[in-house]
Amino acid sequence: MSRADDKCSFCGKTRKEANLLITGISGAICDSCTEQAYDIVQDETRRKGGGLFRLDEKDFPKPADIKLFLDEYVIGQDEAKRYLSVAVYNHYKRLMQKDTKDDVEIEKSNIIMVGATGTGKTLLARTIARKLHVPFCIVDATVFTEAGYVGEDIESILTRLLQAADYDVAATERGIVFIDEIDKIARKSDNPSITRDVSGEGVQQGLLKLLEGSVVNVPPQGGRKHPEQRMIAVDTKNILFICGGAFDGIEKKIAQRLNTRVVGYTSNRNTSGIDRDNMLKYITPMDLKSFGLIPEIIGRLPILTYLNPLDRDALKRILTEPKNSIIKQYIKLFEMDKIKLTFDEDVYDFIVDKSIELKLGARGLRSIVEAIMMDAMYEMPSGTQKKLHVTLQYAKGNFEHADMNKLQIA
């Protein structure tokens, strides 16, 4: 006589017919029925607005809360933090907007951040992702080319967002995308060229339809499109795009524009208040156009902000203050081997001075600390010493023996 747990209570498959039969107190379920049950639960959860990316007005972080969170991980850049915080908060409010009698529809405000390499554009994006209740992805614009050429199609942006949303299309359509290195798709000259610019203006035209909002067929696994591949339709109308780029050399265009306003006897008076060490604070959409972004793209990125260059004090604070600062990370690494690591204060000054001397910026701080700590990280886990105090003499000695070529990253 057969027992109840010898076959699936849902479809009737026997233990031999099923790949796997999970038994319970008074019944059993096969692997096939388990998968179907999971899909049903997921669909029902999404239909009711639940799931991992469920939006609740009570959970909305206010702009000041978002900025406070960014302050814990990113030093300075208050202007960019404020713009980012407001853009993200308004994005939340757009997603929660109900049908109103006045027919006022809030449009999204895509944002573009301009700042020299190593000032924290990508760090801001990665940090803000921790605070969000919507899918978030970071993509690099340098890999994109026009359709049909070697490289990635522009639609792969949405593939990555779809993957971040665990293939939940509804969640994907209210996500946030950070496009890094947007300046690398600027056309090579301000005048249209007769030669093909497959990674420049053509990519901007492809990106335009994503920014302005359209239904795009996305290959769920990425890669090139082909007729047999299954596509997923994604509406980009409610996806917020945040762009960042170094725009190397744009300072010259800003200076040139400011000088064209100088006429006659007022020249000294008009230019005396200009901060020539930080020309990016005067950036306008006109400068982005002269750099090589097409006007249509600029129009779809209405919020323009900048990141300040990092001075000596900012670099020292970056080294030691944030929750995940470089020094705290190395202290944690040694702590995992039960070794107490401490530093003299003047070691921090030495690291910062070397970063400035080699023009490495914030990215170079880790390389310099790594060069100083390499011998200790190699030898101490196998030894018996449980304390290490890094003095200025120790730091200088280890740094002098480091391969300087590996530090030239900027």
PDB file of C-alpha atoms in Angstrom, residues 42 45-47 49-54 135 161-174 232 234:
ATOM      1  CA  GLN A  42       6.258  36.505  -6.769  1.00  0.00           C
ATOM      2  CA  THR A  45       3.477  40.107  -4.406  1.00  0.00           C
ATOM      3  CA  ARG A  46       4.361  42.384  -7.326  1.00  0.00           C
ATOM      4  CA  ARG A  47       0.701  42.853  -8.218  1.00  0.00           C
ATOM      5  CA  GLY A  49       2.983  46.467  -4.834  1.00  0.00           C
ATOM      6  CA  GLY A  50       5.155  44.514  -2.429  1.00  0.00           C
ATOM      7  CA  GLY A  51       8.467  42.770  -2.850  1.00  0.00           C
ATOM      8  CA  LEU A  52      12.028  43.875  -2.259  1.00  0.00           C
ATOM      9  CA  PHE A  53      11.496  47.320  -3.804  1.00  0.00           C
ATOM     10  CA  ARG A  54       8.153  48.124  -2.198  1.00  0.00           C
ATOM     11  CA  PRO A 135      16.788  49.376  -8.055  1.00  0.00           C
ATOM     12  CA  LEU A 161      19.009  47.745 -14.096  1.00  0.00           C
ATOM     13  CA  LEU A 162      16.697  44.814 -14.818  1.00  0.00           C
ATOM     14  CA  GLN A 163      19.197  42.450 -13.220  1.00  0.00           C
ATOM     15  CA  ALA A 164      19.518  44.756 -10.194  1.00  0.00           C
ATOM     16  CA  ALA A 165      15.716  44.585  -9.844  1.00  0.00           C
ATOM     17  CA  ASP A 166      15.801  40.755  -9.967  1.00  0.00           C
ATOM     18  CA  TYR A 167      13.952  40.923 -13.316  1.00  0.00           C
ATOM     19  CA  ASP A 168      10.984  42.720 -11.748  1.00  0.00           C
ATOM     20  CA  VAL A 169       9.909  44.953 -14.657  1.00  0.00           C
ATOM     21  CA  ALA A 170       7.673  47.184 -12.494  1.00  0.00           C
ATOM     22  CA  ALA A 171      10.557  47.851 -10.106  1.00  0.00           C
ATOM     23  CA  THR A 172      12.977  48.402 -13.001  1.00  0.00           C
ATOM     24  CA  GLU A 173      10.723  51.105 -14.425  1.00  0.00           C
ATOM     25  CA  ARG A 174      11.135  53.209 -11.272  1.00  0.00           C
ATOM     26  CA  ILE A 232      11.442  42.419 -22.219  1.00  0.00           C
ATOM     27  CA  VAL A 234      10.797  48.436 -20.309  1.00  0.00           C
TER      28      VAL A 234
END
